[in-house]
Tab-separated table of C-alpha atoms and ligand atoms in Angstrom:
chain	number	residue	atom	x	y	z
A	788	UNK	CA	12.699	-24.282	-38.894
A	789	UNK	CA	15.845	-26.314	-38.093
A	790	UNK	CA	15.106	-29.174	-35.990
A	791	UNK	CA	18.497	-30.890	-34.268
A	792	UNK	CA	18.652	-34.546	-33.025
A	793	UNK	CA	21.371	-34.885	-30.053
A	794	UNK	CA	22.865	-37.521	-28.407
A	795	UNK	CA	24.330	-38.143	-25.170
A	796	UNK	CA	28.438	-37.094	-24.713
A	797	UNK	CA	30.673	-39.193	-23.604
A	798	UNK	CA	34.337	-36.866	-24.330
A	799	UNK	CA	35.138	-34.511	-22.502
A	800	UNK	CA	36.127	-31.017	-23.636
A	801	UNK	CA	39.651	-30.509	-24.321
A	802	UNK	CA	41.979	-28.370	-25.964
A	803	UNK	CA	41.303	-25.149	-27.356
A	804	UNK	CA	38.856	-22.913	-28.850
A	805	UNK	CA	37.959	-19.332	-30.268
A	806	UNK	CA	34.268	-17.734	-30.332
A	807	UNK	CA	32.729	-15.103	-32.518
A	808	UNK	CA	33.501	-11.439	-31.933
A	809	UNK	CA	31.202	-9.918	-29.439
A	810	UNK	CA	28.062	-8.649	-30.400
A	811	UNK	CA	27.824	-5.780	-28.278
A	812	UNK	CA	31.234	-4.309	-29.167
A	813	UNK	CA	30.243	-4.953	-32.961
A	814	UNK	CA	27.422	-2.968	-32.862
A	815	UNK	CA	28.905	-0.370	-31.236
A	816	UNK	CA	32.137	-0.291	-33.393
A	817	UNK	CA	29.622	-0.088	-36.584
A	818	UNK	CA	26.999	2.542	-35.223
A	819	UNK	CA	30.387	4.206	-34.011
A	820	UNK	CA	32.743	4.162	-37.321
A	821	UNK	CA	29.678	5.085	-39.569
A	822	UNK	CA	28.900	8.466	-37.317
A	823	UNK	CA	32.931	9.626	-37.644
A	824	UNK	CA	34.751	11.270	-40.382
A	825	UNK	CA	37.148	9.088	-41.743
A	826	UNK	CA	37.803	5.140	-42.797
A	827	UNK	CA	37.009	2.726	-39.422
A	828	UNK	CA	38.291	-0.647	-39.988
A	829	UNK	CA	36.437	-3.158	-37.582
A	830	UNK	CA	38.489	-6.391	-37.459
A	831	UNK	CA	36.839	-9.780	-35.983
A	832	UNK	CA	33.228	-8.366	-36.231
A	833	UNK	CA	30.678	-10.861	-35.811
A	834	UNK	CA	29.110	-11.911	-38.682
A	835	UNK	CA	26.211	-12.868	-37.318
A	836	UNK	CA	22.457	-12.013	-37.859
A	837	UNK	CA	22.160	-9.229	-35.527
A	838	UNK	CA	25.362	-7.081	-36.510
A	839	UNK	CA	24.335	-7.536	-39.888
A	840	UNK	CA	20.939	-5.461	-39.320
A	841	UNK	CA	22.810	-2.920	-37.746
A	842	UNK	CA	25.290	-2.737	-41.240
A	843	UNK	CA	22.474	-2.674	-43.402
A	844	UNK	CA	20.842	0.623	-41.553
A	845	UNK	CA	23.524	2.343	-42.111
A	846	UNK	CA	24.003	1.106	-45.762
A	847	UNK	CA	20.158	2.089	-45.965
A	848	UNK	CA	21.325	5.701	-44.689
A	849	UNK	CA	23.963	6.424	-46.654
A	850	UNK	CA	27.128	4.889	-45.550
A	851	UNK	CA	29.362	2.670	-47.645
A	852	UNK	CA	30.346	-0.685	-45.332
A	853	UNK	CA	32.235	-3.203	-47.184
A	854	UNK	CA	33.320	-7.085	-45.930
A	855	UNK	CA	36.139	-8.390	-46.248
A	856	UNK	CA	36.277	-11.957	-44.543
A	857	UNK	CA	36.264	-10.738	-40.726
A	858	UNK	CA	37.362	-7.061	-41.563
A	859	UNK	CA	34.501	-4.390	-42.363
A	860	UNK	CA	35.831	-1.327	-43.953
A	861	UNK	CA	33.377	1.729	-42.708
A	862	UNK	CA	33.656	5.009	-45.052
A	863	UNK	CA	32.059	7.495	-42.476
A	864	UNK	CA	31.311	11.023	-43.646
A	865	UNK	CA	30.674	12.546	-40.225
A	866	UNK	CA	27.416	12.373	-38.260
A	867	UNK	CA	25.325	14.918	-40.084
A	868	UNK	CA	25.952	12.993	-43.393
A	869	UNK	CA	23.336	10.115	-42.832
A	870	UNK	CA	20.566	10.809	-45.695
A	871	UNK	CA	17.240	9.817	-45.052
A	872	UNK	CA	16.440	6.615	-46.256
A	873	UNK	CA	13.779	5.619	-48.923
A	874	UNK	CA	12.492	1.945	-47.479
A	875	UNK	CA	11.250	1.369	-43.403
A	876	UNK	CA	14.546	0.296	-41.803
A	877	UNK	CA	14.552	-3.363	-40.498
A	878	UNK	CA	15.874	-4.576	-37.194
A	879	UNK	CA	14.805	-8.066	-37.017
A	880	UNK	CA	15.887	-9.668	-34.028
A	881	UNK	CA	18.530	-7.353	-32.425
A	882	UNK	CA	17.154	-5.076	-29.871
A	883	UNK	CA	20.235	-3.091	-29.567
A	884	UNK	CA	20.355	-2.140	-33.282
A	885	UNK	CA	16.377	-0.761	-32.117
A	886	UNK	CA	16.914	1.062	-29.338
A	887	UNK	CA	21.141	2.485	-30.153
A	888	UNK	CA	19.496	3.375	-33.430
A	889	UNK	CA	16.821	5.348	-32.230
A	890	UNK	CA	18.848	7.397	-30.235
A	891	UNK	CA	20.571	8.564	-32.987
A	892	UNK	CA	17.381	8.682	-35.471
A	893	UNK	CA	15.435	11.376	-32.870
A	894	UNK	CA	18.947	13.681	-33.944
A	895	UNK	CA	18.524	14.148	-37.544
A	896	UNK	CA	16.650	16.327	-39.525
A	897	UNK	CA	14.730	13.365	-41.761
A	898	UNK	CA	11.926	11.167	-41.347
A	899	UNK	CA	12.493	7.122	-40.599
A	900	UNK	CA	10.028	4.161	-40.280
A	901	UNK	CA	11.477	1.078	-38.274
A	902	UNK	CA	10.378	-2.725	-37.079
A	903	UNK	CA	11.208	-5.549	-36.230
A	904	UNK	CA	10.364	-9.595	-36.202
A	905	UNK	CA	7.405	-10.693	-34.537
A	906	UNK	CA	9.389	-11.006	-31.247
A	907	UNK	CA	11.461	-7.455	-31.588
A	908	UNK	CA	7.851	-6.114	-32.421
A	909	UNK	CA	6.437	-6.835	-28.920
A	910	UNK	CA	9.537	-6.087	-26.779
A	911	UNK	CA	9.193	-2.757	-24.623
A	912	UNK	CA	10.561	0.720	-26.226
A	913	UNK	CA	8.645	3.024	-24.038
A	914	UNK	CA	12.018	3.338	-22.389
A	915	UNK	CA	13.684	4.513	-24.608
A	916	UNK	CA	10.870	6.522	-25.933
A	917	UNK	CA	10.389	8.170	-23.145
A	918	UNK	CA	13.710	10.022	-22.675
A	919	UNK	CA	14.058	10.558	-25.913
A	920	UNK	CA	10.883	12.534	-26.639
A	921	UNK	CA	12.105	14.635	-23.041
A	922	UNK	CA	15.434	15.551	-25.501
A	923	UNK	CA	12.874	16.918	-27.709
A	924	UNK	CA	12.485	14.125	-29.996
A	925	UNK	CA	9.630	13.164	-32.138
A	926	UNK	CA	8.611	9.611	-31.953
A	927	UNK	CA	5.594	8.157	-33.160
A	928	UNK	CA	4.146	4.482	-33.159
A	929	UNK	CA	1.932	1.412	-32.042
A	930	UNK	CA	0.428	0.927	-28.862
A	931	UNK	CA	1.234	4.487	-27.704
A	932	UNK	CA	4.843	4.540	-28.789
A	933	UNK	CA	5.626	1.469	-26.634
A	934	UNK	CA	6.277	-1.101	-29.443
A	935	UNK	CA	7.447	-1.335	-32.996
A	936	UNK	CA	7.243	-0.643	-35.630
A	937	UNK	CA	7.898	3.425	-35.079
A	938	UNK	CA	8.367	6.864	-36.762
A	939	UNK	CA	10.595	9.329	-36.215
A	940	UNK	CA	10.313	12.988	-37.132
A	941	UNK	CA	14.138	13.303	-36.268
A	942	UNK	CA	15.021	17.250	-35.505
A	943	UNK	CA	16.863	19.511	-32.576
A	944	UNK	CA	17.453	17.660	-29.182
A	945	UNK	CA	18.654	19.279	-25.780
A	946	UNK	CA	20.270	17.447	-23.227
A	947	UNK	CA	18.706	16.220	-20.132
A	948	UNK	CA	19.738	14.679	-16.690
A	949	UNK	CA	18.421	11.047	-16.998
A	950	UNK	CA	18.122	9.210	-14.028
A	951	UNK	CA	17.497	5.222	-15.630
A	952	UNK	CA	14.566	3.363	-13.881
A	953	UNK	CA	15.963	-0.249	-15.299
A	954	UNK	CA	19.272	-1.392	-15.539
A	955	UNK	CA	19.604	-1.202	-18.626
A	956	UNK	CA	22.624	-0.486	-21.018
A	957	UNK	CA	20.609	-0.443	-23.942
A	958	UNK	CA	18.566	2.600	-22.701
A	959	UNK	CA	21.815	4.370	-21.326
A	960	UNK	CA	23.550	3.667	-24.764
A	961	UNK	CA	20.554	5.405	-26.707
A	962	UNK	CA	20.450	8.737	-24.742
A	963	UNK	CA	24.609	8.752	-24.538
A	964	UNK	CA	24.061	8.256	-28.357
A	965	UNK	CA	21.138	11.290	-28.077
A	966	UNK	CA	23.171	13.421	-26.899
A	967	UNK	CA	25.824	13.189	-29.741
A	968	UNK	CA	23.380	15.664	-31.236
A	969	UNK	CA	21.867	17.371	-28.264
A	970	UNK	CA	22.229	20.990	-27.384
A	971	UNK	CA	24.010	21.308	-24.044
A	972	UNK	CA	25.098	18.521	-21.908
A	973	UNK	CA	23.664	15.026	-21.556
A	974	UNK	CA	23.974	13.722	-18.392
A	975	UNK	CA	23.032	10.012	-17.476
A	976	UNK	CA	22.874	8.667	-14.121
A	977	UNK	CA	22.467	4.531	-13.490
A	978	UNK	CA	22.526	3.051	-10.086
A	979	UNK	CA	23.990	-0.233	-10.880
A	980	UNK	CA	26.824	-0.449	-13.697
A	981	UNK	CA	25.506	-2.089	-16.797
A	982	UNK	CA	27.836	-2.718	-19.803
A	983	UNK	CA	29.810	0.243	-20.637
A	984	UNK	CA	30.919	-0.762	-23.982
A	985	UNK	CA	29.202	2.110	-25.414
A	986	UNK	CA	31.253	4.789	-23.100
A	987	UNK	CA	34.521	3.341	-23.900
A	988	UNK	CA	33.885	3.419	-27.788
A	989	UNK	CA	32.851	6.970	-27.416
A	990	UNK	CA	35.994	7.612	-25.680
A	991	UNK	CA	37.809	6.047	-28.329
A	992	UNK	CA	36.251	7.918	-31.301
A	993	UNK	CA	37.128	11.199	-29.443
A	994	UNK	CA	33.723	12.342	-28.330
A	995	UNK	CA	33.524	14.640	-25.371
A	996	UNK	CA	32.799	11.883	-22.666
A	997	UNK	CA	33.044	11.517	-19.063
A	998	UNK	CA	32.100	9.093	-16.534
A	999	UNK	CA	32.606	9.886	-12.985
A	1000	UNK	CA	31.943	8.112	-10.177
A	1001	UNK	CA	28.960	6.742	-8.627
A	1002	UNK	CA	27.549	6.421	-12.787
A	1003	UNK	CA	27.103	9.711	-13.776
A	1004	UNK	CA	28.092	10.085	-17.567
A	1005	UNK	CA	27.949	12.876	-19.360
A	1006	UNK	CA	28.652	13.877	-23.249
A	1007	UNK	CA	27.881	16.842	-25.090
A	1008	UNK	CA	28.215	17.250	-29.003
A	1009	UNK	CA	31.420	19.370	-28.999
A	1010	UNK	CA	33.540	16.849	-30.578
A	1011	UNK	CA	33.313	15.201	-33.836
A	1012	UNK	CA	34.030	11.579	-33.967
A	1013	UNK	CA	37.564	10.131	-35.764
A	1014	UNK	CA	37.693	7.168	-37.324
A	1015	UNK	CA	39.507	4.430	-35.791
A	1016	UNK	CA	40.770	0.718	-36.167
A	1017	UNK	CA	38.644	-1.529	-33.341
A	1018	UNK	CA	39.879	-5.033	-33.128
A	1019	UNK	CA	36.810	-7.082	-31.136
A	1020	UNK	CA	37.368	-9.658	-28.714
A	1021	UNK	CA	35.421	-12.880	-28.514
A	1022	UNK	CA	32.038	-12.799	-26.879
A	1023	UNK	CA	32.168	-13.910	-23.175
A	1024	UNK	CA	28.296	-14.475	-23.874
A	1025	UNK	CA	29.165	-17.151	-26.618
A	1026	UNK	CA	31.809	-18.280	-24.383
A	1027	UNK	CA	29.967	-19.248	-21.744
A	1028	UNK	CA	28.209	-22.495	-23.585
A	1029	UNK	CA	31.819	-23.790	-23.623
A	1030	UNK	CA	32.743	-22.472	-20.270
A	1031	UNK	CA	29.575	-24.315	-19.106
A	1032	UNK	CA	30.313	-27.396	-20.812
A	1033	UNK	CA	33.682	-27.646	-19.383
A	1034	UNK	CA	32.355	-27.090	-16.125
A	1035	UNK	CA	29.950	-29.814	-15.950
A	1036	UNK	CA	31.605	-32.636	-17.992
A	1037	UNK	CA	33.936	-34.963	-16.129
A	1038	UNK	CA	37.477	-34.515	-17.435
A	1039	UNK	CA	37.316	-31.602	-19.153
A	1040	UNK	CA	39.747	-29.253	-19.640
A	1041	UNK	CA	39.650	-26.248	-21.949
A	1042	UNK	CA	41.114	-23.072	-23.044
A	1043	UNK	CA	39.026	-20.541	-24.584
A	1044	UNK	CA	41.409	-17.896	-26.819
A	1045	UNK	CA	40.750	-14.188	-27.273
A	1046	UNK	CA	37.873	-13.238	-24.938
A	1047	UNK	CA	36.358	-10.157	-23.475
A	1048	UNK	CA	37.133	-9.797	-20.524
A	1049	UNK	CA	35.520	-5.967	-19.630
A	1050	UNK	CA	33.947	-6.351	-16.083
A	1051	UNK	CA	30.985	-5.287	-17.206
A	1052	UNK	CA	30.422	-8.468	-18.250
A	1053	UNK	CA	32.334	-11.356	-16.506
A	1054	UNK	CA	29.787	-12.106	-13.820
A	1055	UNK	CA	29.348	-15.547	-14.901
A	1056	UNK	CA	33.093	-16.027	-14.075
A	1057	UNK	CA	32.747	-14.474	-10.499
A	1058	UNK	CA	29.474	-16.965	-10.057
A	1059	UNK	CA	31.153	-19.780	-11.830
A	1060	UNK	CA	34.280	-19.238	-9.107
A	1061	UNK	CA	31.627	-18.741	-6.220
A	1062	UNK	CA	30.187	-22.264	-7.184
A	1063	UNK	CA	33.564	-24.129	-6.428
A	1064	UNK	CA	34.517	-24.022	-10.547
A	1065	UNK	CA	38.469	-24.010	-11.768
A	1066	UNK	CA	38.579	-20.897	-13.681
A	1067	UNK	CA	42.243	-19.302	-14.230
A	1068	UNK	CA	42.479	-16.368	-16.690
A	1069	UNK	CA	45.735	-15.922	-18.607
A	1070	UNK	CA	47.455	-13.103	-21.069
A	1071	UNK	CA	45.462	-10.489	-20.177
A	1072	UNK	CA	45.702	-7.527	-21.998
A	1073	UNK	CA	43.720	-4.176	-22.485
A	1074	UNK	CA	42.952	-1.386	-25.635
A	1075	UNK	CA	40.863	1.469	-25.650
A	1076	UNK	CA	39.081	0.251	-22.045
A	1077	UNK	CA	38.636	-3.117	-23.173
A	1078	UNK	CA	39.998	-6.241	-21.369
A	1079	UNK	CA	40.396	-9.615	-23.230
A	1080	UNK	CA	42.446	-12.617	-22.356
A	1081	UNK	CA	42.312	-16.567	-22.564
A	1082	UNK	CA	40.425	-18.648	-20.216
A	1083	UNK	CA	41.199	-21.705	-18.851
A	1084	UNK	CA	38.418	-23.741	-17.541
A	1085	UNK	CA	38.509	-27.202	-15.847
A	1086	UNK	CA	35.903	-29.695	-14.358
A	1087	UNK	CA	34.720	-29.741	-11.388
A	1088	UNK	CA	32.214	-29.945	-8.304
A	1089	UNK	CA	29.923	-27.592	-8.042
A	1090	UNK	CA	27.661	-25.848	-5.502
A	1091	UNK	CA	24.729	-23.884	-5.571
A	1092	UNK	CA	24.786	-20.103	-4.873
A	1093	UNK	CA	22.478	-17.139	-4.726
A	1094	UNK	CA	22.653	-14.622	-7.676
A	1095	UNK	CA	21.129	-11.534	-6.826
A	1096	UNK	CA	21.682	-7.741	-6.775
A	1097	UNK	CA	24.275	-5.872	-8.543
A	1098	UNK	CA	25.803	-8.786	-10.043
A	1099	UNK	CA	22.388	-9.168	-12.002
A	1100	UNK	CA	23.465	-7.155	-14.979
A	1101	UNK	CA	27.170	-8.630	-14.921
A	1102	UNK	CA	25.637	-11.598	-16.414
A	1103	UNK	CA	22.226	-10.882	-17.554
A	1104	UNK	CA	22.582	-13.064	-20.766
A	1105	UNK	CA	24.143	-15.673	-19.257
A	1106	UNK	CA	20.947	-16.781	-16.960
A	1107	UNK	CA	19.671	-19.619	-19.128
A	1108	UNK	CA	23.355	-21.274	-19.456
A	1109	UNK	CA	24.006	-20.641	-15.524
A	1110	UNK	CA	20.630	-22.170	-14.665
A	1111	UNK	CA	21.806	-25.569	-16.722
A	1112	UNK	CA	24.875	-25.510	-14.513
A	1113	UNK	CA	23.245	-25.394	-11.599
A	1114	UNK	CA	21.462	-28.080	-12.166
A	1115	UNK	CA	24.838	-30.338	-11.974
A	1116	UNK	CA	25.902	-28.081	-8.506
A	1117	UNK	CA	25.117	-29.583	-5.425
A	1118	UNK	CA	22.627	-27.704	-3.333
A	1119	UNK	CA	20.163	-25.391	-4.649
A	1120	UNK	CA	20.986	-22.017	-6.864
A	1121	UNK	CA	18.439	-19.051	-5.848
A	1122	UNK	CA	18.152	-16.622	-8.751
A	1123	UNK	CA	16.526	-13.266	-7.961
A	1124	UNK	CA	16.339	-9.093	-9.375
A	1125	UNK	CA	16.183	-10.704	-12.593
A	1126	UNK	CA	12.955	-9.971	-14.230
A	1127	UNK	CA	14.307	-8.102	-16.854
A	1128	UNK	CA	14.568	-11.560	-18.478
A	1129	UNK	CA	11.062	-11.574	-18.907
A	1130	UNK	CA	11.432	-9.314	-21.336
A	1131	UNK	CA	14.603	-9.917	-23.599
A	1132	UNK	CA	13.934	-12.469	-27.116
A	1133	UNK	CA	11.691	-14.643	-25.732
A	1134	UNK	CA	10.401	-14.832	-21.791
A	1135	UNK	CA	13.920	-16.146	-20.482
A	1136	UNK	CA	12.299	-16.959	-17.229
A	1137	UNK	CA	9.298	-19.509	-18.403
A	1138	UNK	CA	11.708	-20.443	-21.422
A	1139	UNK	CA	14.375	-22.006	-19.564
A	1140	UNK	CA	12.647	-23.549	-16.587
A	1141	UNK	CA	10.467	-25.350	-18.733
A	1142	UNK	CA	12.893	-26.467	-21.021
A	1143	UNK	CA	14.729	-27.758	-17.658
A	1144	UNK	CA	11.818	-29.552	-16.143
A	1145	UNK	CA	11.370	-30.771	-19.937
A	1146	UNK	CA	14.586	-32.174	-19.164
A	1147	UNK	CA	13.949	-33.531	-15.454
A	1148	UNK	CA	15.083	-30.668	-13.847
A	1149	UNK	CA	13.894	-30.006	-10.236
A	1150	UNK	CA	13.462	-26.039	-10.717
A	1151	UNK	CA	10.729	-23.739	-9.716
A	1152	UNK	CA	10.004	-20.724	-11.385
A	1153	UNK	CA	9.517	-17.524	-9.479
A	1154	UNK	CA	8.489	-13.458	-10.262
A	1155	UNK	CA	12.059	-12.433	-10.662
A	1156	UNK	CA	13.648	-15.211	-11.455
A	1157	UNK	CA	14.088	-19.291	-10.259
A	1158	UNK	CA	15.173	-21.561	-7.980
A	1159	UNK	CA	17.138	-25.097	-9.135
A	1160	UNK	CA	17.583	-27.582	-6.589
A	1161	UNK	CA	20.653	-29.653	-7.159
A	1162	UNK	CA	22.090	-32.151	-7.874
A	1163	UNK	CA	19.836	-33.452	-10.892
A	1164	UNK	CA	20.754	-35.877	-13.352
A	1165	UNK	CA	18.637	-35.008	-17.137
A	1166	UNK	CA	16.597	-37.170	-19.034
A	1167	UNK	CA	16.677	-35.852	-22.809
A	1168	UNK	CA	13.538	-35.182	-24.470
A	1169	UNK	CA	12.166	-32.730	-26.839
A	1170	UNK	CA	12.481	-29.001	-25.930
A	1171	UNK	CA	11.769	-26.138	-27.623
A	1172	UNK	CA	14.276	-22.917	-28.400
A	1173	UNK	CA	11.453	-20.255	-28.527
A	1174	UNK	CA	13.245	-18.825	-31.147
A	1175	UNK	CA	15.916	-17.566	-28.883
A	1176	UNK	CA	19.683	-18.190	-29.748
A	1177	UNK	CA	20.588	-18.381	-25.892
A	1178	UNK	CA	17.917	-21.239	-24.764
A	1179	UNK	CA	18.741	-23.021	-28.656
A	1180	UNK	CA	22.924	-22.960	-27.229
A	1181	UNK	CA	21.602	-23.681	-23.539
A	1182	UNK	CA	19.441	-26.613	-24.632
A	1183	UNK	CA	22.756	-28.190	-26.332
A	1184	UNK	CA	24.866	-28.579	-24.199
A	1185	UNK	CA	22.283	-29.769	-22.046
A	1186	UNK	CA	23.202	-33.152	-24.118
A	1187	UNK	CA	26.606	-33.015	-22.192
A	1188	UNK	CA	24.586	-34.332	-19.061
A	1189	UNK	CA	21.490	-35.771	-20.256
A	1190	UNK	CA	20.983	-39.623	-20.354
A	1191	UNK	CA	19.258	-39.803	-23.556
A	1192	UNK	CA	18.530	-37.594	-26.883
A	1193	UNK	CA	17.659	-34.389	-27.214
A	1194	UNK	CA	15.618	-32.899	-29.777
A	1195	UNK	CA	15.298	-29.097	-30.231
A	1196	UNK	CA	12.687	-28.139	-32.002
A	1197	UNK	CA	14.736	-25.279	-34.045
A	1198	UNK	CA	18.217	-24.213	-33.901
A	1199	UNK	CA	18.044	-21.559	-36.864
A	1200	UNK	CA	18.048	-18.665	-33.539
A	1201	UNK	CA	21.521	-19.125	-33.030
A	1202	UNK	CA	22.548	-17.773	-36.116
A	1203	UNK	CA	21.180	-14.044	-34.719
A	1204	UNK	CA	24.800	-14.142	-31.663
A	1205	UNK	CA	26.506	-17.705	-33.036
A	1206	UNK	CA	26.212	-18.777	-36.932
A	1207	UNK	CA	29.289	-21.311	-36.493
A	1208	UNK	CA	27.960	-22.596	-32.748
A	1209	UNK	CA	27.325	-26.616	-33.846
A	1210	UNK	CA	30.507	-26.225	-35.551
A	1211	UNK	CA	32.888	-25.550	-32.699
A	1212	UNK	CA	30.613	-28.019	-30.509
A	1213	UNK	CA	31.193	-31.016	-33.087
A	1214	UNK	CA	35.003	-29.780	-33.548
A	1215	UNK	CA	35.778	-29.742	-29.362
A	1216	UNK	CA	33.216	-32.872	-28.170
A	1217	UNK	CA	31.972	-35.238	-31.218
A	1218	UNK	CA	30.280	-37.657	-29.608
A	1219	UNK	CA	30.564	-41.270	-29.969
B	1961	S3P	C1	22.967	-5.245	-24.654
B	1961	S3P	C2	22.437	-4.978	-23.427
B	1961	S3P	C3	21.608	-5.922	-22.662
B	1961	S3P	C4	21.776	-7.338	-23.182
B	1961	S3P	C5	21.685	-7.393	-24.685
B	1961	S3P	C6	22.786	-6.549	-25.310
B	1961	S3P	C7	23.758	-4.215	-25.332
B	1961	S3P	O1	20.251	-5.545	-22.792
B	1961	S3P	O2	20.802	-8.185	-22.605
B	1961	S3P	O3	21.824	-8.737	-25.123
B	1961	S3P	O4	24.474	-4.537	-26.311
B	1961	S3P	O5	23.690	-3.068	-24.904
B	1961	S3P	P1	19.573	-4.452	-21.818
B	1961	S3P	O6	20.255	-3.185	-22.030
B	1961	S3P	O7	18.140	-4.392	-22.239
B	1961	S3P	O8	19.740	-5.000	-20.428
């Protein structure tokens, strides 16, 4: 338990800064490089927490992964290479090294017990279960195969037609990942776009992908993967805190380097733009369906909006940090379709509207989601992280705008998306 002591800002944010590589592109880029034939060199992974639970799977299955500062080196063999492994494979806190990896576990012909920390342990896997064991796969576990820890009995697979019930890229990743090793074709179909980091990786290992319109994807196992160079772009997710910051504080001005920029994911900019914010986006580039550029972000006033719909997975993770800046927008911010929250590290929903009304907020919470009437000055005060690296980051640079100390019960969460976070907020706004 790292407790942090904060105290009120008084400089504004200027100049420039780079985040961490992002997380979902790192996972995918390691899950990816250790299933193909061939040396995959991942340059500006994050080396954070969660991407290191995903390397150590597939070191516990066989595959040689070696650092090298912000390089990994990935000796693949080929996907039918992974060997069973000897010890129950650990996930800790990363939900997307749980439910990517149990896609592929349900395709090979060994045996595999998996968990998780106590909050992985209780998050829902019944979705991914569920399609899975309609592939043919044979998955075992607590509370009826809904939570970890699980066993696999992994073996032959056939490809379905998947229809997802949440919006959820994790589960579409999983069966995409499935089918790798299916017989036949495995067709998914969402309704609203979720991050399609996993489809464009799979593209760019050669696997026989497509995604046509109105989100139907389908892959079959005809190809084998190559291995590939993937340089990773910063994390718009850890970029937001900064974007935020900028945003709110008087006078700020700041330039964010190298981020990701994929669609997928940039609905906090679209929001951020709605609310009256100066956002301008400059040398934007693309590789292998991936966008990335540097943003510029400026201060100024705000004003509420509604955030509902099919912009709801655009910025899923960005929720806590967009519910701080609404507190400084004039007007009230009506959040709604997001009750997946409830269900992601912690309770997002109850997390970050009582950390705000901790705070002085004036928010309310509701079933899917919250309500924050604006314009509200914050007190400081003690708050608590809930063990989750996004309300730990969100309850920070809630110091930008509060009148007096905060104190945050522990900070060690951000290590699992953000290891170097206090750094880079020191470094850009010390304060006085
Ligand atoms: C992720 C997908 C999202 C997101 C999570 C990372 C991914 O989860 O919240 O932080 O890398 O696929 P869901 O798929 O459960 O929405």
């Amino acid at each position: 338990m790292e407790k942090i002591h904060l105290l009120p800002r008084n400089t504004p944010l200027v100049g420039e800064i780079h985040v961490p590589g992002d997380k979902s592109i790192t996972h995918r880029a390691i899950i990816l490089g250790s299933l193909a034939k061939g040396i995959t060199k991942v340059t500006n992974f994050l080396n954070a927490e969660d991407c290191w639970r995903t390397i150590q799977t597939f070191q516990s299955l066989g595959i040689t992964i070696e650092q090298q500062h912000s390089t990994l080196t990935i000796r693949g063999k080929g996907k039918c290479a992974l060997k069973e492994p000897s010890i129950p494979l650990y996930f800790g806190n990363s939900g997307t090294t749980a439910r990517l990896l149990l896609g592929i576990l349900s395709g090979l012909p060994f045996f595999t017990t998996m968990y998780g920390d106590s909050s992985l342990n209780n998050r829902p896997m019944q979705r991914i279960v569920q399609p899975l064991k309609q592939m043919g796969a044979c998955i075992d576990g607590r509370s009826h195969s809904q939570h970890l820890p699980l066993a696999v009995r992994g073996g032959k697979l056939r490809g379905i037609h998947y229809t997802l019930p949440v919006n959820s890229a994790q589960v579409k990743s999983a069966i995409l990942l499935a089918g790798l090793f299916a017989e036949g074709t495995t067709t998914v179909i969402e309704k609203v776009e979720t991050r399609n980091h996993t489809e464009n990786m799979l593209r760019t290992f050669g696997a026989d992908i497509t995604v046509e319109r109105h989100g139907c994807i389908k892959i079959s196992n005809k190809k084998d993967l190559e291995a590939r160079h993937i340089d990773i772009p910063g994390d718009i997710s850890s970029a937001a805190y900064f974007i935020a910051a900028a945003a709110i504080f008087p006078g700020s001005n700041l330039i964010i380097k190298n981020v990701g920029l994929n669609e997928t994911r940039t609905g906090i900019l679209d929001v951020l733009k709605q609310m009256g914010a100066s956002i301008m986006i400059r040398d934007k580039k693309c590789m292998n369906g991936e966008c990335f550029g540097n943003i510029n972000v400026k201060y100024s006033n705000l004003k509420g909006t509604i955030i509902e719909g099919n912009i709801v997975p655009r910025l899923i993770d960005e929720i806590p940090i967009i519910a701080l800046i609404a507190t400084q927008a004039e007007g009230s911010t009506i959040i709604r379709d997001a009750s997946e929250l409830r269900v992601k590290e912690t309770d997002r929903i109850k997390a970050i509207v009582n950390m705000l009304l901790n705070l002085g907020a004036n928010i309310k919470e509701t079933d899917d989601g919250m309500i924050i009437y604006g314009k509200t000055s914050l007190t400081g005060g003690y708050v608590q992280s809930y063990a989750d690296h996004r309300i730990a980051m969100t309850a920070a640079i809630a110091s930008f705008v509060a009148d007096e100390d905060i104190v945050i019960d522990d900070i060690s969460a951000v290590d699992v998306s953000y290891p170097g976070f206090f750094q880079t907020l020191y470094q850009i706004a010390p304060t006085a």
